[in-house]
Tab-separated table of C-alpha atoms in Angstrom:
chain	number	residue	atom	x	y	z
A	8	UNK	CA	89.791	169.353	-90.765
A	9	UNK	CA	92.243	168.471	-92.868
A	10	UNK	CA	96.383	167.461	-90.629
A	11	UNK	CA	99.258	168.597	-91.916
A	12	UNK	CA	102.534	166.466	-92.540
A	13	UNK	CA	105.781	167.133	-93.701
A	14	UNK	CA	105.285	164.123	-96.461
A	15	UNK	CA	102.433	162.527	-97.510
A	16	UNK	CA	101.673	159.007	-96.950
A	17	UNK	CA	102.929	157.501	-100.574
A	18	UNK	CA	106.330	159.432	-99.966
A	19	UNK	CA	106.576	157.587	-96.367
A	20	UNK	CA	105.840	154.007	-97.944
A	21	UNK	CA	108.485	155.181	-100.473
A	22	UNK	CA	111.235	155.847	-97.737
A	23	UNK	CA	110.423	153.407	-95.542
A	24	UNK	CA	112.848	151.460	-97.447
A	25	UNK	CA	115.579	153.435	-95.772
A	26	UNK	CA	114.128	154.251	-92.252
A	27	UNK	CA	113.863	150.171	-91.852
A	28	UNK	CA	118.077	150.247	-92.096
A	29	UNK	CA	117.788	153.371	-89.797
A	30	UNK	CA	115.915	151.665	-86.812
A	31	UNK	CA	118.380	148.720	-87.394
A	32	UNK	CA	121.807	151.132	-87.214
A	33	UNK	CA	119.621	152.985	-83.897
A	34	UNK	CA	119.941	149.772	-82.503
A	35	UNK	CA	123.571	148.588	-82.759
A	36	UNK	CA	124.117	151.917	-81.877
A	37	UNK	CA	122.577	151.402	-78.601
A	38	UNK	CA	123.505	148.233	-77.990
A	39	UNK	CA	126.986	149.412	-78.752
A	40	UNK	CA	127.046	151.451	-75.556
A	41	UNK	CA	125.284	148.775	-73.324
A	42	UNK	CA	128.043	146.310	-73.979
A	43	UNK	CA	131.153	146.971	-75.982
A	44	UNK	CA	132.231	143.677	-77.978
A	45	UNK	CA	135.962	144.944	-77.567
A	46	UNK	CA	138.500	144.888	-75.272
A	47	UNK	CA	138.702	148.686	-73.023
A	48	UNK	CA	140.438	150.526	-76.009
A	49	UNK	CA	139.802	153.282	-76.801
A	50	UNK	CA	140.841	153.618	-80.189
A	51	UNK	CA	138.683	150.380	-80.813
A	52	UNK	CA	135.943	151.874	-79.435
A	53	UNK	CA	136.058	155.143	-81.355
A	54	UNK	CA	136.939	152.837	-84.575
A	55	UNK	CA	133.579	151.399	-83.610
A	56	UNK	CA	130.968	154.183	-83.046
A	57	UNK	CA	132.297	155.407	-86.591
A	58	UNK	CA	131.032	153.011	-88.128
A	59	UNK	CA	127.781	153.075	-86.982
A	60	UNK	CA	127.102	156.888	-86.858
A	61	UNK	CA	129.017	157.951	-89.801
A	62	UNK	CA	126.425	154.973	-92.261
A	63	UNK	CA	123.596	156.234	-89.857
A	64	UNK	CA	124.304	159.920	-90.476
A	65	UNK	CA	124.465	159.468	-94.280
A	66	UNK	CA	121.766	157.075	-94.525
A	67	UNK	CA	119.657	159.768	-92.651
A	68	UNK	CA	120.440	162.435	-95.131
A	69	UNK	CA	119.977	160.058	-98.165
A	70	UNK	CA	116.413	159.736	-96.862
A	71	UNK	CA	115.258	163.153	-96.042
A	72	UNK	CA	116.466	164.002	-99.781
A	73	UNK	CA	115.136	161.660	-100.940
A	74	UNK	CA	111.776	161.971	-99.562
A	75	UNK	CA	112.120	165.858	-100.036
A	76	UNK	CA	112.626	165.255	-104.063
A	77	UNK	CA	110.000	162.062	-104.235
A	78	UNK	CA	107.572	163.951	-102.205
């Protein structure tokens, strides 16, 4: 019996190349929350999530198109 998955394995070693930069964003992005590196601002702190979810989010999309035209 034959599993079903969204894409098949070449696709995944294809995007792989952007889920590696995803993991790494997933991190900061966590590590953002455990301990800020700024003083209690929070426009700073705002300022800062931005520019973690707003690469993350895009990067996200880039891949799933990506893999959705490659695949």
């Amino acid at each position: 019996m034959a599993t079903y998955s969204v894409f098949d394995r070449e696709t995944l070693l294809d995007i792989v190349v952007n889920i590696v930069p995803l993991v790494i964003l997933g991190f900061f992005f966590v590590l953002f929350f455990v301990t800020s590196p700024y003083p209690p601002n929070e426009l700073y702190r705002i300022l800062g999530l931005l520019l973690l979810v707003v690469p993350f989010v895009l990067l996200g999309l880039l891949t799933w198109v990506a893999a959705h035209y490659v695949g």
